[in-house]
Coordinates of C-alpha atoms in Angstrom, one line a residue:
Chain A
X1 CA 0.0 0.0 0.0
X2 CA 2.8 2.4 0.9
X3 CA 4.0 2.6 -2.7
X4 CA 0.8 3.9 -4.2
X5 CA 1.5 7.6 -3.4
X6 CA -0.6 10.5 -2.4
X7 CA -2.7 10.6 -5.5
X8 CA -5.0 8.0 -4.0
X9 CA -6.3 10.4 -1.3
X10 CA -7.1 13.0 -3.9
X11 CA -8.8 10.3 -5.9
X12 CA -10.9 9.0 -2.9
X13 CA -12.0 12.5 -2.0
X14 CA -13.1 13.2 -5.6
X15 CA -15.0 9.9 -5.8
X16 CA -16.8 10.4 -2.4
X17 CA -17.8 14.0 -2.9
X18 CA -18.4 14.1 -6.7
X19 CA -22.2 13.3 -6.3
X20 CA -22.5 16.5 -4.1
X21 CA -21.3 18.5 -7.1
X22 CA -23.3 16.7 -9.7
X23 CA -26.7 16.0 -8.2
X24 CA -28.4 15.9 -11.6
X25 CA -29.2 12.3 -12.7
X26 CA -27.8 13.0 -16.1
X27 CA -24.3 13.8 -14.7
X28 CA -24.5 10.9 -12.3
X29 CA -25.3 8.5 -15.1
X30 CA -22.3 9.8 -17.1
X31 CA -20.1 9.1 -14.1
X32 CA -21.6 5.6 -13.7
X33 CA -20.8 4.8 -17.3
X34 CA -17.4 6.3 -16.9
X35 CA -16.7 4.0 -14.0
X36 CA -18.0 1.0 -15.9
X37 CA -15.6 1.7 -18.8
X38 CA -12.8 2.5 -16.4
X39 CA -12.9 -1.0 -14.9
X40 CA -12.4 -2.5 -18.4
X41 CA -9.7 0.0 -19.2
X42 CA -7.7 -0.7 -16.0
X43 CA -7.7 -4.4 -16.9
X44 CA -6.7 -3.7 -20.5
X45 CA -3.8 -1.5 -19.4
X46 CA -2.4 -4.4 -17.4
X47 CA -2.5 -6.5 -20.5
X48 CA -1.2 -3.8 -22.9
X49 CA 0.9 -1.6 -20.7
X50 CA 2.6 -4.0 -18.3
X51 CA 3.2 -7.0 -20.5
X52 CA 3.3 -5.3 -23.9
X53 CA 0.6 -7.6 -25.4
X54 CA -2.4 -6.4 -27.3
X55 CA -6.0 -7.4 -27.1
X56 CA -8.3 -6.2 -29.8
X57 CA -11.1 -8.3 -28.3
X58 CA -11.6 -6.9 -24.9
X59 CA -15.2 -6.1 -25.6
X60 CA -15.8 -9.8 -26.0
X61 CA -15.0 -10.4 -22.3
X62 CA -17.2 -7.5 -21.4
X63 CA -20.0 -9.0 -23.4
X64 CA -19.6 -12.5 -21.8
X65 CA -19.8 -10.8 -18.4
X66 CA -22.8 -8.8 -19.3
X67 CA -24.7 -11.8 -20.7
X68 CA -23.7 -14.1 -17.9
X69 CA -25.1 -11.8 -15.3
X70 CA -28.2 -11.0 -17.4
X71 CA -29.0 -14.6 -18.1
X72 CA -28.5 -15.7 -14.5
X73 CA -30.7 -13.0 -13.0
X74 CA -33.5 -13.1 -15.6
X75 CA -33.8 -16.8 -16.4
X76 CA -32.7 -18.3 -13.1
X77 CA -33.6 -15.5 -10.8
X78 CA -30.3 -15.5 -9.0
X79 CA -29.5 -12.5 -6.9
X80 CA -27.6 -9.8 -8.9
X81 CA -24.6 -9.9 -6.5
X82 CA -24.1 -13.6 -6.9
X83 CA -24.6 -13.1 -10.7
X84 CA -21.9 -10.4 -10.7
X85 CA -19.4 -12.9 -9.2
X86 CA -20.2 -15.3 -12.0
X87 CA -19.9 -12.5 -14.5
X88 CA -16.3 -11.9 -13.3
X89 CA -15.3 -15.6 -13.1
X90 CA -16.7 -16.9 -16.5
X91 CA -14.9 -14.3 -18.7
X92 CA -11.8 -14.9 -16.6
X93 CA -12.1 -18.6 -17.5
X94 CA -12.5 -17.7 -21.2
X95 CA -9.5 -15.4 -20.9
X96 CA -7.5 -18.3 -19.3
X97 CA -8.4 -20.7 -22.1
X98 CA -7.7 -18.1 -24.8
X99 CA -4.4 -17.1 -23.2
X100 CA -3.3 -20.7 -22.8
X101 CA -4.1 -21.4 -26.4
X102 CA -2.3 -18.3 -27.8
X103 CA 0.5 -18.3 -25.3
X104 CA 3.1 -18.8 -28.1
X105 CA 1.9 -15.8 -30.1
X106 CA 3.1 -12.2 -30.1
X107 CA 3.0 -9.1 -32.3
X108 CA 0.7 -9.3 -35.3
X109 CA -0.3 -12.9 -34.6
X110 CA -1.5 -12.0 -31.1
X111 CA -3.4 -9.0 -32.5
X112 CA -5.2 -11.3 -35.1
X113 CA -6.0 -14.0 -32.6
X114 CA -7.6 -11.6 -30.2
X115 CA -9.4 -9.8 -33.0
X116 CA -10.8 -13.2 -34.2
X117 CA -11.8 -14.1 -30.7
X118 CA -13.8 -10.8 -30.4
X119 CA -15.6 -11.5 -33.6
X120 CA -16.4 -15.2 -32.6
X121 CA -17.9 -14.2 -29.3
X122 CA -20.0 -11.4 -30.8
X123 CA -21.3 -13.8 -33.5
X124 CA -22.0 -16.5 -30.9
X125 CA -24.0 -14.0 -28.8
X126 CA -26.1 -13.0 -31.7
X127 CA -26.6 -16.6 -32.9
X128 CA -27.4 -18.4 -29.6
X129 CA -30.9 -17.1 -29.6
X130 CA -32.4 -19.5 -27.1
X131 CA -30.2 -18.1 -24.3
X132 CA -29.2 -14.6 -25.4
X133 CA -32.2 -13.5 -27.3
X134 CA -30.2 -13.2 -30.5
X135 CA -30.0 -9.9 -32.3
X136 CA -33.1 -8.5 -30.6
X137 CA -31.4 -9.1 -27.2
X138 CA -32.7 -9.2 -23.7
X139 CA -34.9 -6.8 -21.7
X140 CA -36.0 -6.5 -18.1
X141 CA -32.6 -7.2 -16.5
X142 CA -33.1 -6.4 -12.8
X143 CA -31.3 -3.4 -11.5
X144 CA -29.1 -3.8 -8.4
X145 CA -30.4 -2.8 -5.0
X146 CA -27.4 -1.1 -3.4
X147 CA -28.9 0.9 -0.6
X148 CA -32.0 1.5 -2.8
X149 CA -32.3 1.2 -6.5
X150 CA -31.2 4.7 -7.3
X151 CA -28.7 6.4 -9.6
X152 CA -26.7 7.4 -6.5
X153 CA -26.6 3.8 -5.1
X154 CA -25.3 2.6 -8.5
X155 CA -22.7 5.4 -8.5
X156 CA -21.3 4.3 -5.2
X157 CA -21.4 0.6 -6.1
X158 CA -19.6 1.1 -9.5
X159 CA -17.0 3.5 -8.1
X160 CA -16.5 1.2 -5.1
X161 CA -15.6 -1.5 -7.6
X162 CA -13.4 0.9 -9.6
X163 CA -11.6 1.7 -6.3
X164 CA -11.0 -1.9 -5.4
X165 CA -9.8 -2.7 -9.0
X166 CA -7.6 0.3 -9.0
X167 CA -6.0 -0.5 -5.6
X168 CA -5.5 -4.1 -6.6
X169 CA -3.8 -3.1 -9.9
X170 CA -1.6 -0.4 -8.3
X171 CA -0.5 -2.9 -5.8
X172 CA 0.1 -5.5 -8.5
X173 CA 2.3 -3.0 -10.4
X174 CA 4.5 -2.5 -7.3
X175 CA 4.7 -6.1 -6.4
X176 CA 7.1 -8.9 -7.5
X177 CA 4.5 -9.7 -10.2
X178 CA 4.6 -6.1 -11.5
X179 CA 8.3 -6.1 -11.7
X180 CA 8.1 -9.4 -13.7
X181 CA 5.5 -7.8 -16.0
X182 CA 7.8 -4.8 -16.7
X183 CA 10.8 -7.0 -17.3
X184 CA 8.8 -9.0 -19.8
X185 CA 7.7 -5.8 -21.5
X186 CA 11.4 -4.6 -21.8
X187 CA 12.8 -7.9 -23.1
X188 CA 11.2 -11.3 -23.0
X189 CA 14.5 -13.0 -23.6
X190 CA 16.2 -11.2 -20.7
X191 CA 13.2 -11.9 -18.5
X192 CA 13.3 -15.6 -19.3
X193 CA 17.0 -15.8 -18.6
X194 CA 16.4 -14.2 -15.2
X195 CA 14.1 -17.1 -14.4
X196 CA 10.8 -15.3 -15.0
X197 CA 8.2 -17.7 -16.3
X198 CA 7.1 -15.4 -19.1
X199 CA 4.1 -17.5 -20.2
X200 CA 2.7 -17.7 -16.7
X201 CA 2.8 -13.9 -16.2
X202 CA 1.4 -13.1 -19.7
X203 CA -1.4 -15.6 -18.8
X204 CA -2.0 -13.9 -15.5
X205 CA -2.3 -10.5 -17.2
X206 CA -4.9 -11.8 -19.6
X207 CA -6.9 -13.4 -16.9
X208 CA -6.9 -10.3 -14.7
X209 CA -7.9 -8.3 -17.8
X210 CA -10.8 -10.7 -18.6
X211 CA -12.0 -10.7 -15.0
X212 CA -12.2 -7.0 -14.8
X213 CA -13.9 -6.7 -18.1
X214 CA -16.5 -9.3 -17.1
X215 CA -17.2 -7.7 -13.8
X216 CA -17.7 -4.4 -15.6
X217 CA -20.0 -6.1 -18.1
X218 CA -22.2 -7.5 -15.4
X219 CA -22.5 -4.0 -13.8
X220 CA -23.3 -2.6 -17.3
X221 CA -26.1 -5.2 -17.9
X222 CA -27.8 -4.4 -14.6
X223 CA -27.4 -0.7 -15.0
X224 CA -28.7 -0.4 -18.5
X225 CA -31.4 -3.1 -18.1
X226 CA -31.4 -4.2 -21.7
X227 CA -28.8 -6.0 -23.8
X228 CA -28.1 -6.6 -27.5
X229 CA -25.0 -7.9 -29.2
X230 CA -24.1 -4.7 -30.9
X231 CA -21.9 -3.0 -28.3
X232 CA -19.7 -6.1 -27.7
X233 CA -17.8 -6.0 -31.0
X234 CA -14.8 -4.5 -32.8
X235 CA -15.9 -0.9 -32.3
X236 CA -16.0 -1.0 -28.5
X237 CA -12.8 -3.0 -28.4
X238 CA -11.1 -0.1 -30.3
X239 CA -12.7 2.4 -27.8
X240 CA -11.1 0.5 -24.9
X241 CA -7.7 0.6 -26.7
X242 CA -8.1 4.3 -27.4
X243 CA -8.8 4.9 -23.7
X244 CA -5.7 3.0 -22.7
X245 CA -3.5 4.7 -25.3
X246 CA -4.6 8.2 -24.5
X247 CA -4.0 7.9 -20.8
X248 CA -0.7 6.1 -21.2
X249 CA -0.3 2.4 -21.6
X250 CA 2.3 1.9 -18.9
X251 CA 0.3 3.7 -16.2
X252 CA -2.7 2.4 -14.3
X253 CA -3.9 6.0 -13.6
X254 CA -3.7 6.5 -17.3
X255 CA -6.6 4.2 -17.8
X256 CA -8.7 6.3 -15.5
X257 CA -7.7 9.6 -17.0
X258 CA -8.2 8.1 -20.5
X259 CA -11.7 7.0 -19.6
X260 CA -12.7 10.5 -18.5
X261 CA -11.3 12.0 -21.7
X262 CA -13.2 9.6 -23.9
X263 CA -16.4 9.8 -22.0
X264 CA -16.3 13.6 -22.0
X265 CA -15.8 13.6 -25.8
X266 CA -18.6 11.1 -26.2
X267 CA -21.0 13.1 -24.0
X268 CA -20.0 16.3 -25.9
X269 CA -20.6 14.7 -29.3
X270 CA -24.0 13.4 -28.2
X271 CA -25.2 16.8 -27.0
X272 CA -23.8 18.4 -30.1
X273 CA -25.6 16.0 -32.4
X274 CA -28.9 17.2 -30.9
X275 CA -28.2 20.6 -32.5
X276 CA -26.3 19.4 -35.5
X277 CA -27.9 16.2 -36.8
X278 CA -25.1 15.8 -39.3
X279 CA -22.9 14.7 -36.4
X280 CA -25.0 11.7 -35.6
X281 CA -23.2 9.1 -37.9
X282 CA -20.1 7.3 -36.8
X283 CA -18.6 10.7 -36.2
X284 CA -17.2 9.6 -32.8
X285 CA -14.8 7.3 -34.7
X286 CA -13.3 10.3 -36.5
X287 CA -12.3 11.7 -33.1
X288 CA -11.1 8.4 -31.7
X289 CA -9.1 7.7 -34.9
X290 CA -7.5 11.1 -34.9
X291 CA -6.6 10.7 -31.2
X292 CA -5.0 7.3 -31.8
X293 CA -3.0 8.6 -34.8
X294 CA -1.9 11.8 -33.0
X295 CA -0.9 10.1 -29.8
X296 CA 1.1 7.3 -31.4
X297 CA 2.9 9.9 -33.6
X298 CA 3.5 12.7 -31.2
X299 CA 3.0 11.4 -27.6
X300 CA 3.5 7.7 -27.6
X301 CA 3.9 7.5 -23.9
X302 CA 0.4 9.0 -23.3
X303 CA -1.1 11.7 -21.2
X304 CA -0.3 10.7 -17.6
X305 CA 3.4 9.8 -18.0
X306 CA 3.8 13.0 -20.1
X307 CA 2.3 15.1 -17.4
X308 CA 4.3 13.3 -14.7
X309 CA 7.6 14.0 -16.6
X310 CA 6.6 17.6 -17.2
X311 CA 5.9 18.1 -13.5
X312 CA 9.2 16.4 -12.6
X313 CA 11.2 18.6 -14.9
X314 CA 9.4 21.7 -13.6
X315 CA 10.3 20.6 -10.0
X316 CA 13.9 19.9 -11.1
X317 CA 14.2 23.3 -12.7
X318 CA 12.9 25.0 -9.6
X319 CA 15.2 23.1 -7.3
X320 CA 18.2 23.9 -9.4
X321 CA 17.1 27.5 -9.5
X322 CA 17.0 27.7 -5.7
X323 CA 20.4 26.1 -5.5
X324 CA 21.9 28.7 -7.8
X325 CA 20.3 31.5 -5.8
X326 CA 21.6 30.0 -2.6
X327 CA 25.1 29.7 -4.0
X328 CA 25.1 33.3 -5.1
X329 CA 24.0 34.4 -1.7
X330 CA 26.8 32.3 -0.1
X331 CA 29.3 33.8 -2.4
X332 CA 28.2 37.3 -1.5
X333 CA 28.3 36.7 2.2
X334 CA 31.8 35.2 1.8
X335 CA 32.9 38.4 0.2
Chain B
X1 CA -23.1 -32.3 -56.2
X2 CA -24.3 -29.1 -58.0
X3 CA -24.8 -27.7 -54.5
X4 CA -21.2 -28.3 -53.6
X5 CA -20.0 -26.8 -56.9
X6 CA -22.2 -23.8 -56.3
X7 CA -20.6 -23.3 -52.8
X8 CA -17.1 -23.7 -54.3
X9 CA -17.8 -21.0 -56.9
X10 CA -19.2 -18.6 -54.3
X11 CA -16.2 -19.3 -52.1
X12 CA -13.7 -18.7 -54.9
X13 CA -15.3 -15.3 -55.6
X14 CA -15.1 -14.0 -52.0
X15 CA -11.8 -15.8 -51.5
X16 CA -10.4 -14.0 -54.5
X17 CA -11.2 -10.7 -52.9
X18 CA -9.6 -11.8 -49.6
X19 CA -6.6 -12.8 -51.7
X20 CA -6.3 -9.3 -53.2
X21 CA -6.6 -7.7 -49.8
X22 CA -4.0 -10.1 -48.4
X23 CA -1.7 -9.4 -51.3
X24 CA -2.1 -5.7 -50.5
X25 CA -1.1 -6.3 -46.9
X26 CA 2.0 -8.2 -47.9
X27 CA 3.1 -5.7 -50.5
X28 CA 3.2 -3.0 -47.9
X29 CA 4.5 -5.3 -45.1
X30 CA 7.5 -6.5 -47.1
X31 CA 8.8 -3.1 -47.8
X32 CA 7.9 -1.2 -44.6
X33 CA 7.2 -3.8 -42.0
X34 CA 3.9 -2.2 -41.3
X35 CA 0.6 -4.2 -41.2
X36 CA -1.7 -1.6 -42.7
X37 CA -5.1 -2.1 -41.2
X38 CA -6.6 0.6 -43.5
X39 CA -6.4 -2.0 -46.3
X40 CA -10.1 -2.7 -46.1
X41 CA -11.0 1.0 -46.2
X42 CA -9.4 1.2 -49.6
X43 CA -12.0 -1.3 -50.9
X44 CA -14.8 0.8 -49.3
X45 CA -13.4 4.0 -50.7
X46 CA -13.1 2.5 -54.2
X47 CA -16.7 1.4 -54.3
X48 CA -18.1 4.5 -52.7
X49 CA -16.2 6.9 -54.9
X50 CA -17.3 5.1 -58.0
X51 CA -21.0 5.2 -56.9
X52 CA -20.6 9.0 -56.2
X53 CA -18.9 9.7 -59.6
X54 CA -21.6 7.8 -61.5
X55 CA -24.2 9.7 -59.5
X56 CA -22.6 12.9 -60.7
X57 CA -23.2 11.9 -64.3
X58 CA -19.6 10.7 -65.2
X59 CA -19.6 7.6 -67.5
X60 CA -19.1 4.2 -65.8
X61 CA -15.6 3.3 -66.7
X62 CA -14.3 6.9 -66.3
X63 CA -15.8 6.8 -62.8
X64 CA -14.0 3.6 -62.0
X65 CA -10.6 5.0 -63.2
X66 CA -11.1 8.3 -61.3
X67 CA -12.0 6.4 -58.2
X68 CA -9.0 4.1 -58.4
X69 CA -6.7 7.1 -59.0
X70 CA -8.2 9.0 -56.1
X71 CA -7.7 6.0 -53.7
X72 CA -4.1 5.6 -54.9
X73 CA -3.5 9.2 -54.1
X74 CA -5.0 8.8 -50.6
X75 CA -2.9 5.7 -50.0
X76 CA 0.3 7.5 -51.0
X77 CA -0.5 10.6 -49.0
X78 CA -1.3 8.5 -46.0
X79 CA 2.1 6.8 -46.2
X80 CA 4.0 10.0 -46.8
X81 CA 2.5 12.2 -44.2
X82 CA 1.4 9.8 -41.5
X83 CA 2.6 6.3 -41.4
X84 CA 6.0 7.1 -42.9
X85 CA 6.5 9.8 -40.2
X86 CA 5.8 7.6 -37.2
X87 CA 9.0 7.1 -35.3
X88 CA 8.3 3.6 -34.0
X89 CA 8.8 0.1 -35.2
X90 CA 6.9 -1.6 -32.4
X91 CA 4.3 -3.8 -34.1
X92 CA 1.7 -3.0 -31.5
X93 CA 2.1 0.8 -31.9
X94 CA 2.0 0.5 -35.7
X95 CA -1.2 -1.6 -35.5
X96 CA -2.8 0.9 -33.2
X97 CA -1.8 3.7 -35.5
X98 CA -3.2 2.1 -38.6
X99 CA -6.4 1.0 -36.8
X100 CA -6.8 4.7 -35.8
X101 CA -6.4 5.7 -39.4
X102 CA -8.9 3.1 -40.5
X103 CA -11.6 4.2 -38.1
X104 CA -10.9 7.8 -39.0
X105 CA -11.5 7.1 -42.7
X106 CA -14.6 5.1 -41.8
X107 CA -15.9 8.0 -39.7
X108 CA -15.3 10.5 -42.4
X109 CA -17.0 8.2 -44.9
X110 CA -20.1 8.0 -42.6
X111 CA -20.1 11.8 -42.4
X112 CA -20.1 12.2 -46.2
X113 CA -22.2 9.3 -47.4
X114 CA -24.4 8.7 -44.3
X115 CA -25.2 5.2 -43.1
X116 CA -27.4 4.1 -46.0
X117 CA -26.2 1.4 -48.4
X118 CA -25.6 2.3 -52.1
X119 CA -26.0 0.0 -55.1
X120 CA -23.5 -0.1 -58.0
X121 CA -24.6 -1.3 -61.4
X122 CA -22.8 -4.5 -62.5
X123 CA -20.3 -4.3 -65.5
X124 CA -22.5 -6.5 -67.7
X125 CA -26.1 -7.5 -67.2
X126 CA -27.7 -8.7 -64.0
X127 CA -28.8 -12.1 -65.4
X128 CA -26.9 -15.1 -64.0
X129 CA -25.3 -17.6 -66.3
X130 CA -26.1 -21.3 -66.0
X131 CA -23.1 -23.7 -66.3
X132 CA -23.8 -27.3 -65.6
X133 CA -26.6 -26.4 -63.2
X134 CA -24.7 -23.9 -61.3
X135 CA -25.9 -20.3 -61.6
X136 CA -23.2 -17.7 -61.6
X137 CA -23.8 -14.0 -61.6
X138 CA -22.0 -12.4 -64.5
X139 CA -20.4 -10.0 -62.1
X140 CA -18.8 -13.0 -60.2
X141 CA -17.0 -13.9 -63.4
X142 CA -15.8 -10.3 -63.7
X143 CA -14.6 -10.6 -60.1
X144 CA -12.7 -13.8 -60.8
X145 CA -11.2 -12.3 -64.0
X146 CA -10.1 -9.2 -62.1
X147 CA -8.6 -11.2 -59.3
X148 CA -6.5 -13.2 -61.8
X149 CA -5.4 -10.1 -63.7
X150 CA -4.4 -8.2 -60.5
X151 CA -2.5 -11.1 -59.0
X152 CA -0.6 -11.8 -62.3
X153 CA 0.0 -8.1 -62.6
X154 CA 1.4 -7.9 -59.1
X155 CA 3.6 -10.9 -59.7
X156 CA 4.9 -9.4 -62.9
X157 CA 5.6 -6.1 -61.2
X158 CA 7.5 -7.6 -58.3
X159 CA 9.4 -10.3 -60.2
X160 CA 9.9 -9.1 -63.7
X161 CA 10.4 -5.4 -63.7
X162 CA 13.3 -3.2 -62.4
X163 CA 10.8 -1.4 -60.2
X164 CA 9.9 -4.7 -58.6
X165 CA 13.5 -5.5 -58.1
X166 CA 13.9 -2.1 -56.3
X167 CA 10.9 -2.9 -54.1
X168 CA 12.3 -6.3 -53.3
X169 CA 15.7 -4.9 -52.5
X170 CA 14.2 -2.6 -49.9
X171 CA 12.4 -5.4 -48.3
X172 CA 15.6 -7.5 -48.1
X173 CA 18.0 -4.8 -46.8
X174 CA 17.1 -1.2 -46.8
X175 CA 20.6 0.0 -46.0
X176 CA 22.1 -1.9 -48.9
X177 CA 19.3 -0.7 -51.2
X178 CA 20.0 2.9 -50.3
X179 CA 23.7 2.4 -51.1
X180 CA 22.6 1.2 -54.6
X181 CA 20.8 4.5 -55.1
X182 CA 17.3 3.2 -54.3
X183 CA 15.2 5.4 -52.1
X184 CA 13.3 3.2 -49.5
X185 CA 11.0 6.1 -48.7
X186 CA 9.9 6.3 -52.4
X187 CA 9.5 2.5 -52.6
X188 CA 7.3 2.5 -49.4
X189 CA 5.1 5.1 -50.9
X190 CA 4.9 3.2 -54.1
X191 CA 4.0 0.0 -52.2
X192 CA 1.1 1.9 -50.5
X193 CA 0.0 3.3 -53.8
X194 CA 0.0 -0.2 -55.4
X195 CA -1.9 -1.7 -52.5
X196 CA -4.4 1.1 -52.5
X197 CA -5.0 0.7 -56.2
X198 CA -5.5 -3.0 -55.9
X199 CA -7.8 -2.6 -53.0
X200 CA -9.9 0.1 -54.8
X201 CA -10.3 -2.2 -57.9
X202 CA -11.3 -5.1 -55.7
X203 CA -13.8 -2.9 -53.9
X204 CA -15.3 -1.7 -57.1
X205 CA -15.8 -5.2 -58.7
X206 CA -17.4 -6.7 -55.6
X207 CA -19.7 -3.7 -54.9
X208 CA -22.4 -4.8 -57.5
X209 CA -22.6 -8.3 -55.9
X210 CA -23.9 -6.8 -52.8
X211 CA -24.6 -3.3 -51.7
X212 CA -21.8 -1.0 -50.6
X213 CA -21.8 1.3 -47.6
X214 CA -19.4 3.2 -45.4
X215 CA -18.7 0.2 -43.2
X216 CA -18.0 -2.6 -45.7
X217 CA -14.2 -2.1 -45.4
X218 CA -13.7 -3.3 -41.8
X219 CA -14.7 -6.9 -42.2
X220 CA -13.0 -7.2 -45.6
X221 CA -9.8 -5.8 -44.1
X222 CA -10.0 -8.2 -41.1
X223 CA -10.5 -11.1 -43.4
X224 CA -7.5 -10.1 -45.5
X225 CA -5.4 -9.8 -42.4
X226 CA -6.6 -13.2 -41.3
X227 CA -5.5 -14.6 -44.7
X228 CA -2.1 -13.0 -44.2
X229 CA -1.7 -14.5 -40.7
X230 CA -3.0 -17.9 -41.9
X231 CA -0.5 -17.9 -44.8
X232 CA 2.4 -16.6 -42.7
X233 CA 3.3 -12.9 -42.5
X234 CA 5.5 -11.9 -45.4
X235 CA 4.7 -14.8 -47.7
X236 CA 2.7 -13.6 -50.7
X237 CA 1.8 -16.9 -52.2
X238 CA 0.8 -18.3 -48.8
X239 CA -1.4 -15.3 -48.2
X240 CA -3.1 -15.6 -51.6
X241 CA -3.8 -19.4 -51.1
X242 CA -5.0 -18.7 -47.5
X243 CA -7.3 -16.0 -48.9
X244 CA -9.0 -18.5 -51.3
X245 CA -9.1 -21.1 -48.5
X246 CA -10.8 -18.6 -46.2
X247 CA -13.4 -17.9 -48.8
X248 CA -14.1 -21.6 -49.4
X249 CA -14.3 -22.3 -45.6
X250 CA -16.9 -19.5 -45.3
X251 CA -19.0 -20.5 -48.2
X252 CA -19.0 -24.2 -47.3
X253 CA -19.9 -23.5 -43.7
X254 CA -22.6 -21.0 -44.8
X255 CA -24.0 -23.8 -47.1
X256 CA -23.7 -26.8 -44.8
X257 CA -23.8 -25.4 -41.3
X258 CA -25.2 -21.9 -40.8
X259 CA -24.9 -18.7 -42.7
X260 CA -25.0 -16.7 -39.5
X261 CA -22.0 -18.7 -38.1
X262 CA -19.8 -18.6 -41.3
X263 CA -17.5 -15.8 -40.0
X264 CA -17.2 -17.4 -36.6
X265 CA -16.2 -20.7 -38.2
X266 CA -13.6 -19.1 -40.4
X267 CA -12.1 -17.3 -37.4
X268 CA -12.1 -20.5 -35.3
X269 CA -10.2 -22.3 -38.1
X270 CA -7.7 -19.4 -38.0
X271 CA -7.2 -19.8 -34.2
X272 CA -6.9 -23.6 -34.5
X273 CA -4.3 -23.2 -37.2
X274 CA -2.4 -20.7 -35.0
X275 CA -2.5 -23.3 -32.2
X276 CA -0.9 -25.9 -34.3
X277 CA 1.4 -23.7 -36.3
X278 CA 2.0 -20.3 -34.6
X279 CA 3.6 -18.8 -37.7
X280 CA 0.9 -19.7 -40.3
X281 CA 0.6 -22.6 -42.6
X282 CA 3.3 -21.7 -45.1
X283 CA 5.5 -20.1 -42.4
X284 CA 7.4 -17.0 -43.1
X285 CA 10.7 -15.1 -43.3
X286 CA 11.0 -14.1 -39.6
X287 CA 9.3 -15.7 -36.8
X288 CA 7.2 -14.9 -33.8
X289 CA 7.8 -11.3 -33.0
X290 CA 5.3 -10.0 -35.6
X291 CA 8.1 -10.3 -38.1
X292 CA 10.2 -7.6 -36.6

């Protein structure tokens, strides 16, 4: 815990007191959706940032989680909280199997395998009509009763989960496992020769990523109340990648910041399209595409690491400046 | 039996398109080590520009030529000002960059053309031809003919001309090529132009078989990429064969299993092949690390 830094206190204060500032249900719902996306993004940043792998199929785990929870609560009338646990475990099992299968792949092969997995899951969701309702989807998924079925209750539940996931991930980064992750990212060969079981850690990253995505999917299903296969495909997987890339792949906080940036853009575009109907197409993808291109070309490290290094160089400049001033004073007194 | 033959013909038509997309991927990859995920958007742009030009009253074949030239220009500009400028050779960064470009193009297309599908007139009439009980759309024959001409043209360009030798030289050793007075930057731009042109033509000939809209490129691009991976990155012949194989798998599973599941089955075959042979069926020049 001690390695996480002071940022966590600022974060906690913001999370606890944000509903006081945004009492309107619209803003609360934006924050809930932001939290739901942030959970997936944190998981993906472990896969992409820490072990240097790529998953262009993260929306599939999200979808498996959402449908698991939805089916269990509507068809078998299991309590949403138990269903959420299943929604986390089942995608993690899928992630384990997928990661075991593609353990030998990297680079473009890994990208293709995860892309293919994403398509397969989305197609299976739309085709398995008896369970998932096919293309028409499911309705009437019960909402979660977390101190009352309110927007505020959902807000605290979702951000509670975000906080747990965040603390877990920040601790993971600073642990032995996190050091192994970073060693793998720098050089797999060097890591292997130091006795790090590369396959095991890459597998672990995938499973954690799948678990978080599934949990978030379950929350999404209960929050929205209806499901159809459309959001669980390529487009959303790219949105998750955009989030992680904006914030900075190598930084867990980056996932959180990236989610805020993307959700603000999305909300902005939605309200703009009310006044300019021409913006209603897939115009959001223009923005995401431009962001991806600009970030990779001009700021490949992402927002959070960039800001951190700027703050550090500012501090450094200030401290050297004070040292110079002090030395000048000393010289004058010596005279 | 006629049923089977019918499925095989259908499979060869879509497989031919995948083969062209895959050949486009490899043409670019071999010179610049970039997997260009915008490949599918070239097909979309080719089809959509043609529809637009025809709508503006320009004659059919002139529209096609204009559309192809325009897409070639877009491909070259994209390489020169964006992909060529990126200072990374990490395959994951490059893939994210080109995915970004591809959704950018798709978004712009949805802005201009809206989400409605457009129809393109076939080259010759709409009536299918009957050969031994199999009905083949005349356009399908044009597709197959185009595929053959493009692939032979590409082979001729890369194997038999001086320009092709220059491109090959850059893919083998850029440093040495430069010492021989070849400009790798120019060759990369040329590779993008060639791929964009091939993609545009493929997009135009398949548009009449179905409808075309702003989002047809994504899945075609992914299928082409799948063919590249299936054949082994960097291996043109392997990719082309894999493209046809993918088309056949899809059309046979659509015929005998379920048309809704055909893409899922094709992708499952891909994953299974990767399990058995992590570098594709026909393997490749460099292994494992995304070829880098």
